[in-house]
Amino acid sequence: MHKINIAIDGPAGSGKSTVARKAAEQLFYLYLDTGAMYRFLTFRALREGIPEHDEEALLQLLTNIEFSLVNEGEKGVKLSVNGGPLGEGIRSQAVTEKVSAISAHEKIRKEMVTRQQQLAKEKGVVLDGRDIGTFVLPEAELKIYLYASVDERSRRRYLENLENHRPSDIDVIKEEITRRDHLDSTRQIAPLTQAKDAFPLDTTNLTIEEAVAHICHLAREKE
Ligand code: C5P
């Protein structure tokens, strides 16, 4: 048995992060949430007042941010920034609104991709994002394209917000998801698309456990 890398891509709210995290736990793999990296950069840019179109200033900001995977014992391995937690702020509405614009810059993507490749170089990593199977790890041994209907994805985000005591409106979420899907799949650099060799997995009528079991089964066949 040898460890592999698993690329999980798909649109906003398709359940990627929950499924990827749980699959990683079951396989004793690391989990890398690449969306959280773009979200953190956006969070910091908002805090520093850097406009979303200022690519050079954003790149400079990114240079001072160090991402790592830190082993927190029982809590598992967590993505950390400059040694600490990324914080809840990365999930705020303000960040969600701006993140697609900031992540569309070529230089930002190039730098992020290099760092993600670095973090996954020892293998045994489940990465979720938009361009993992197509750009970050085109050689990943297992690629999954996770999707679900817009209604189902909106419903899940709504419930997740309620659970985390965040204010939530399902119609606003649906609009936001549709807008982000459009921006992420029509951008010039590394748009969201299913890799040719990815397994498509429609999670509309699947529970999280079923989706995780499916991915773990595919992974074990490749290990
Ligand atoms: O996965 P999540 O919804 O948290 O990602 C937030 C945003 O980050 C996406 O809408 C997309 O614009 C960007 N992203 C990206 N490439 C990735 C992961 C996320 O462009 N690999």
mmCIF file of C-alpha atoms and ligand atoms in Angstrom:
data_model
loop_
_atom_site.group_PDB
_atom_site.id
_atom_site.type_symbol
_atom_site.label_atom_id
_atom_site.label_comp_id
_atom_site.label_asym_id
_atom_site.label_seq_id
_atom_site.Cartn_x
_atom_site.Cartn_y
_atom_site.Cartn_z
ATOM 1 C CA MET A 1 0.000 0.000 0.000
ATOM 2 C CA HIS A 2 1.289 3.455 -0.867
ATOM 3 C CA LYS A 3 -0.276 6.803 -0.075
ATOM 4 C CA ILE A 4 -1.823 8.748 -2.913
ATOM 5 C CA ASN A 5 -3.087 12.300 -3.387
ATOM 6 C CA ILE A 6 -6.812 12.888 -3.781
ATOM 7 C CA ALA A 7 -8.127 15.926 -5.657
ATOM 8 C CA ILE A 8 -11.708 16.965 -4.936
ATOM 9 C CA ASP A 9 -13.101 19.783 -7.055
ATOM 10 C CA GLY A 10 -16.564 21.182 -7.472
ATOM 11 C CA PRO A 11 -18.781 24.249 -7.192
ATOM 12 C CA ALA A 12 -19.592 26.242 -4.046
ATOM 13 C CA GLY A 13 -21.573 24.350 -1.425
ATOM 14 C CA SER A 14 -21.258 20.928 -3.057
ATOM 15 C CA GLY A 15 -20.102 19.500 0.272
ATOM 16 C CA LYS A 16 -16.439 19.330 -0.734
ATOM 17 C CA SER A 17 -14.907 20.481 2.518
ATOM 18 C CA THR A 18 -16.982 18.266 4.814
ATOM 19 C CA VAL A 19 -16.574 15.237 2.571
ATOM 20 C CA ALA A 20 -12.851 15.874 1.990
ATOM 21 C CA ARG A 21 -12.159 16.353 5.707
ATOM 22 C CA LYS A 22 -13.987 13.187 6.692
ATOM 23 C CA ALA A 23 -12.429 11.120 3.915
ATOM 24 C CA ALA A 24 -8.990 12.323 5.052
ATOM 25 C CA GLU A 25 -9.780 11.312 8.653
ATOM 26 C CA GLN A 26 -10.880 7.822 7.620
ATOM 27 C CA LEU A 27 -7.886 7.278 5.375
ATOM 28 C CA PHE A 28 -5.448 8.799 7.931
ATOM 29 C CA TYR A 29 -4.531 11.399 5.320
ATOM 30 C CA LEU A 30 -3.933 15.145 5.658
ATOM 31 C CA TYR A 31 -6.637 17.531 4.528
ATOM 32 C CA LEU A 32 -5.913 20.772 2.688
ATOM 33 C CA ASP A 33 -8.787 23.233 2.198
ATOM 34 C CA THR A 34 -7.419 25.396 -0.637
ATOM 35 C CA GLY A 35 -10.507 27.650 -0.589
ATOM 36 C CA ALA A 36 -9.525 28.651 2.956
ATOM 37 C CA MET A 37 -6.183 29.917 1.605
ATOM 38 C CA TYR A 38 -7.916 32.231 -0.897
ATOM 39 C CA ARG A 39 -10.400 33.233 1.776
ATOM 40 C CA PHE A 40 -7.630 34.144 4.227
ATOM 41 C CA LEU A 41 -5.879 36.329 1.668
ATOM 42 C CA THR A 42 -9.208 38.052 0.964
ATOM 43 C CA PHE A 43 -9.838 38.536 4.678
ATOM 44 C CA ARG A 44 -6.445 40.187 5.139
ATOM 45 C CA ALA A 45 -6.878 42.332 2.010
ATOM 46 C CA LEU A 46 -10.179 43.654 3.343
ATOM 47 C CA ARG A 47 -8.587 44.399 6.690
ATOM 48 C CA GLU A 48 -5.658 46.253 5.097
ATOM 49 C CA GLY A 49 -7.923 48.109 2.664
ATOM 50 C CA ILE A 50 -6.270 46.612 -0.444
ATOM 51 C CA PRO A 51 -8.646 46.823 -3.416
ATOM 52 C CA GLU A 52 -9.534 43.553 -5.159
ATOM 53 C CA HIS A 53 -8.029 44.714 -8.499
ATOM 54 C CA ASP A 54 -4.574 45.607 -7.086
ATOM 55 C CA GLU A 55 -2.775 42.389 -8.020
ATOM 56 C CA GLU A 56 0.711 43.574 -7.022
ATOM 57 C CA ALA A 57 -0.377 44.709 -3.563
ATOM 58 C CA LEU A 58 -2.263 41.437 -3.069
ATOM 59 C CA LEU A 59 0.811 39.464 -4.098
ATOM 60 C CA GLN A 60 2.944 41.460 -1.684
ATOM 61 C CA LEU A 61 0.439 40.721 1.074
ATOM 62 C CA LEU A 62 0.547 37.011 0.224
ATOM 63 C CA THR A 63 4.362 37.007 0.489
ATOM 64 C CA ASN A 64 4.034 37.733 4.214
ATOM 65 C CA ILE A 65 1.531 34.949 4.819
ATOM 66 C CA GLU A 66 2.859 31.480 5.545
ATOM 67 C CA PHE A 67 0.500 28.528 5.315
ATOM 68 C CA SER A 68 1.322 25.201 6.934
ATOM 69 C CA LEU A 69 -0.340 21.967 8.014
ATOM 70 C CA VAL A 70 -0.011 21.689 11.780
ATOM 71 C CA ASN A 71 -0.638 18.508 13.739
ATOM 72 C CA GLU A 72 -3.002 19.304 16.604
ATOM 73 C CA GLY A 73 -3.091 15.800 18.067
ATOM 74 C CA GLU A 74 -6.672 14.623 18.637
ATOM 75 C CA LYS A 75 -8.078 17.547 16.663
ATOM 76 C CA GLY A 76 -6.238 16.305 13.588
ATOM 77 C CA VAL A 77 -4.053 18.235 11.193
ATOM 78 C CA LYS A 78 -5.140 21.806 10.600
ATOM 79 C CA LEU A 79 -4.273 24.402 8.008
ATOM 80 C CA SER A 80 -2.543 27.220 9.899
ATOM 81 C CA VAL A 81 -1.381 30.653 8.968
ATOM 82 C CA ASN A 82 1.867 31.983 10.400
ATOM 83 C CA GLY A 83 1.534 29.197 12.987
ATOM 84 C CA GLY A 84 -1.971 30.145 14.198
ATOM 85 C CA PRO A 85 -5.612 29.513 13.304
ATOM 86 C CA LEU A 86 -7.189 31.110 10.204
ATOM 87 C CA GLY A 87 -10.170 32.339 12.246
ATOM 88 C CA GLU A 88 -13.920 32.429 11.636
ATOM 89 C CA GLY A 89 -13.655 35.731 9.754
ATOM 90 C CA ILE A 90 -12.742 33.894 6.546
ATOM 91 C CA ARG A 91 -16.352 32.622 6.311
ATOM 92 C CA SER A 92 -17.935 36.094 6.605
ATOM 93 C CA GLN A 93 -20.266 37.475 3.958
ATOM 94 C CA ALA A 94 -17.757 40.237 3.106
ATOM 95 C CA VAL A 95 -15.045 37.679 2.354
ATOM 96 C CA THR A 96 -17.419 35.405 0.406
ATOM 97 C CA GLU A 97 -18.399 38.349 -1.804
ATOM 98 C CA LYS A 98 -14.818 39.280 -2.732
ATOM 99 C CA VAL A 99 -12.954 35.979 -2.789
ATOM 100 C CA SER A 100 -13.742 35.011 -6.390
ATOM 101 C CA ALA A 101 -12.456 38.353 -7.722
ATOM 102 C CA ILE A 102 -9.238 38.108 -5.727
ATOM 103 C CA SER A 103 -8.624 34.477 -6.634
ATOM 104 C CA ALA A 104 -9.000 35.224 -10.350
ATOM 105 C CA HIS A 105 -5.595 37.037 -10.552
ATOM 106 C CA GLU A 106 -2.948 35.063 -12.420
ATOM 107 C CA LYS A 107 -0.020 35.896 -10.112
ATOM 108 C CA ILE A 108 -2.047 35.093 -7.013
ATOM 109 C CA ARG A 109 -3.093 31.721 -8.432
ATOM 110 C CA LYS A 110 0.452 30.885 -9.491
ATOM 111 C CA GLU A 111 1.769 31.531 -6.000
ATOM 112 C CA MET A 112 -1.074 29.650 -4.309
ATOM 113 C CA VAL A 113 -0.681 26.649 -6.636
ATOM 114 C CA THR A 114 3.064 26.443 -5.878
ATOM 115 C CA ARG A 115 2.339 26.454 -2.152
ATOM 116 C CA GLN A 116 -0.407 23.842 -2.465
ATOM 117 C CA GLN A 117 1.903 21.570 -4.473
ATOM 118 C CA GLN A 118 4.544 22.000 -1.797
ATOM 119 C CA LEU A 119 2.117 21.059 0.985
ATOM 120 C CA ALA A 120 1.029 17.931 -0.918
ATOM 121 C CA LYS A 121 4.444 16.763 -2.077
ATOM 122 C CA GLU A 122 4.810 13.911 0.436
ATOM 123 C CA LYS A 123 1.452 12.434 -0.728
ATOM 124 C CA GLY A 124 -1.311 11.217 1.548
ATOM 125 C CA VAL A 125 -3.229 14.495 1.172
ATOM 126 C CA VAL A 126 -6.869 15.162 0.293
ATOM 127 C CA LEU A 127 -7.139 18.617 -1.309
ATOM 128 C CA ASP A 128 -10.395 20.342 -2.143
ATOM 129 C CA GLY A 129 -10.880 23.349 -4.391
ATOM 130 C CA ARG A 130 -11.733 24.354 -7.940
ATOM 131 C CA ASP A 131 -8.566 23.558 -9.923
ATOM 132 C CA ILE A 132 -6.883 20.741 -8.000
ATOM 133 C CA GLY A 133 -7.344 17.981 -10.568
ATOM 134 C CA THR A 134 -6.746 20.297 -13.517
ATOM 135 C CA PHE A 135 -3.871 22.559 -12.398
ATOM 136 C CA VAL A 136 -2.567 21.978 -8.879
ATOM 137 C CA LEU A 137 -2.127 18.199 -9.089
ATOM 138 C CA PRO A 138 -2.826 17.084 -12.650
ATOM 139 C CA GLU A 139 -1.061 13.814 -11.734
ATOM 140 C CA ALA A 140 -3.208 13.112 -8.651
ATOM 141 C CA GLU A 141 -3.934 9.391 -8.445
ATOM 142 C CA LEU A 142 -7.617 9.980 -7.644
ATOM 143 C CA LYS A 143 -9.763 12.879 -8.827
ATOM 144 C CA ILE A 144 -13.355 13.494 -7.820
ATOM 145 C CA TYR A 145 -15.720 16.104 -9.207
ATOM 146 C CA LEU A 146 -18.342 16.692 -6.540
ATOM 147 C CA TYR A 147 -21.554 18.475 -7.404
ATOM 148 C CA ALA A 148 -25.210 18.864 -6.417
ATOM 149 C CA SER A 149 -28.187 20.928 -7.576
ATOM 150 C CA VAL A 150 -28.127 24.653 -6.738
ATOM 151 C CA ASP A 151 -31.199 24.242 -4.512
ATOM 152 C CA GLU A 152 -29.603 21.472 -2.511
ATOM 153 C CA ARG A 153 -26.309 23.356 -2.200
ATOM 154 C CA SER A 154 -28.146 26.468 -0.978
ATOM 155 C CA ARG A 155 -30.102 24.430 1.546
ATOM 156 C CA ARG A 156 -26.895 22.923 2.935
ATOM 157 C CA ARG A 157 -25.156 26.315 3.262
ATOM 158 C CA TYR A 158 -28.249 27.685 4.993
ATOM 159 C CA LEU A 159 -28.280 24.846 7.546
ATOM 160 C CA GLU A 160 -24.516 25.156 8.063
ATOM 161 C CA ASN A 161 -24.919 28.879 8.808
ATOM 162 C CA LEU A 162 -27.718 28.195 11.290
ATOM 163 C CA GLU A 163 -25.613 25.579 12.999
ATOM 164 C CA ASN A 164 -22.750 28.059 13.338
ATOM 165 C CA HIS A 165 -25.074 30.860 14.521
ATOM 166 C CA ARG A 166 -24.397 32.960 11.429
ATOM 167 C CA PRO A 167 -27.210 35.121 10.007
ATOM 168 C CA SER A 168 -28.670 33.415 6.935
ATOM 169 C CA ASP A 169 -31.218 33.926 4.146
ATOM 170 C CA ILE A 170 -31.689 31.076 1.675
ATOM 171 C CA ASP A 171 -32.536 33.331 -1.310
ATOM 172 C CA VAL A 172 -29.416 35.432 -0.731
ATOM 173 C CA ILE A 173 -27.340 32.250 -0.458
ATOM 174 C CA LYS A 174 -28.750 30.926 -3.737
ATOM 175 C CA GLU A 175 -27.915 34.174 -5.536
ATOM 176 C CA GLU A 176 -24.422 34.189 -4.007
ATOM 177 C CA ILE A 177 -23.733 30.571 -4.989
ATOM 178 C CA THR A 178 -24.964 31.143 -8.550
ATOM 179 C CA ARG A 179 -22.814 34.281 -8.856
ATOM 180 C CA ARG A 180 -19.712 32.524 -7.515
ATOM 181 C CA ASP A 181 -20.271 29.470 -9.760
ATOM 182 C CA HIS A 182 -20.407 31.803 -12.727
ATOM 183 C CA LEU A 183 -17.265 33.761 -11.778
ATOM 184 C CA ASP A 184 -15.283 30.628 -10.885
ATOM 185 C CA SER A 185 -16.197 28.728 -14.041
ATOM 186 C CA THR A 186 -15.795 31.582 -16.541
ATOM 187 C CA ARG A 187 -12.542 33.161 -15.286
ATOM 188 C CA GLN A 188 -9.597 33.099 -17.687
ATOM 189 C CA ILE A 189 -7.072 31.394 -15.442
ATOM 190 C CA ALA A 190 -7.764 27.868 -14.199
ATOM 191 C CA PRO A 191 -11.574 28.001 -14.326
ATOM 192 C CA LEU A 192 -13.653 25.466 -12.440
ATOM 193 C CA THR A 193 -14.126 22.490 -14.725
ATOM 194 C CA GLN A 194 -14.229 18.732 -14.383
ATOM 195 C CA ALA A 195 -10.855 17.117 -15.150
ATOM 196 C CA LYS A 196 -11.138 14.559 -17.962
ATOM 197 C CA ASP A 197 -10.028 11.757 -15.669
ATOM 198 C CA ALA A 198 -12.163 12.775 -12.649
ATOM 199 C CA PHE A 199 -14.982 10.650 -11.242
ATOM 200 C CA PRO A 200 -18.170 12.728 -11.209
ATOM 201 C CA LEU A 201 -20.096 12.331 -7.965
ATOM 202 C CA ASP A 202 -23.578 13.861 -7.709
ATOM 203 C CA THR A 203 -24.241 14.329 -3.993
ATOM 204 C CA THR A 204 -27.778 15.772 -4.362
ATOM 205 C CA ASN A 205 -29.312 12.591 -2.973
ATOM 206 C CA LEU A 206 -26.323 11.266 -1.041
ATOM 207 C CA THR A 207 -25.624 11.659 2.652
ATOM 208 C CA ILE A 208 -22.177 12.898 3.682
ATOM 209 C CA GLU A 209 -21.353 9.392 4.932
ATOM 210 C CA GLU A 210 -22.309 7.845 1.576
ATOM 211 C CA ALA A 211 -20.161 10.299 -0.372
ATOM 212 C CA VAL A 212 -17.219 9.734 2.009
ATOM 213 C CA ALA A 213 -17.580 5.940 1.771
ATOM 214 C CA HIS A 214 -17.579 6.140 -2.010
ATOM 215 C CA ILE A 215 -14.389 8.207 -2.101
ATOM 216 C CA CYS A 216 -12.616 6.014 0.485
ATOM 217 C CA HIS A 217 -13.520 2.926 -1.518
ATOM 218 C CA LEU A 218 -12.053 4.450 -4.702
ATOM 219 C CA ALA A 219 -8.951 5.558 -2.769
ATOM 220 C CA ARG A 220 -8.295 2.088 -1.349
ATOM 221 C CA GLU A 221 -8.419 0.614 -4.839
ATOM 222 C CA LYS A 222 -5.649 3.004 -5.904
ATOM 223 C CA GLU A 223 -3.425 2.818 -2.815
HETATM 224 O O1 C5P B 1 -14.132 26.399 -1.368
HETATM 225 P P1 C5P B 1 -14.595 27.790 -1.015
HETATM 226 O O2 C5P B 1 -16.022 28.055 -1.408
HETATM 227 O O3 C5P B 1 -14.313 28.146 0.405
HETATM 228 O O4 C5P B 1 -13.681 28.727 -1.925
HETATM 229 C C1 C5P B 1 -13.823 30.117 -1.897
HETATM 230 C C2 C5P B 1 -13.429 30.701 -3.250
HETATM 231 O O5 C5P B 1 -12.022 30.557 -3.446
HETATM 232 C C3 C5P B 1 -14.075 30.065 -4.479
HETATM 233 O O6 C5P B 1 -15.355 30.595 -4.777
HETATM 234 C C4 C5P B 1 -13.059 30.388 -5.564
HETATM 235 O O7 C5P B 1 -13.257 31.696 -6.059
HETATM 236 C C5 C5P B 1 -11.730 30.373 -4.825
HETATM 237 N N1 C5P B 1 -10.992 29.126 -4.993
HETATM 238 C C6 C5P B 1 -10.238 28.973 -6.127
HETATM 239 N N2 C5P B 1 -9.458 27.864 -6.288
HETATM 240 C C7 C5P B 1 -9.420 26.911 -5.352
HETATM 241 C C8 C5P B 1 -10.196 27.029 -4.183
HETATM 242 C C9 C5P B 1 -10.988 28.148 -4.041
HETATM 243 O O8 C5P B 1 -10.271 29.838 -7.005
HETATM 244 N N3 C5P B 1 -8.598 25.863 -5.521
#
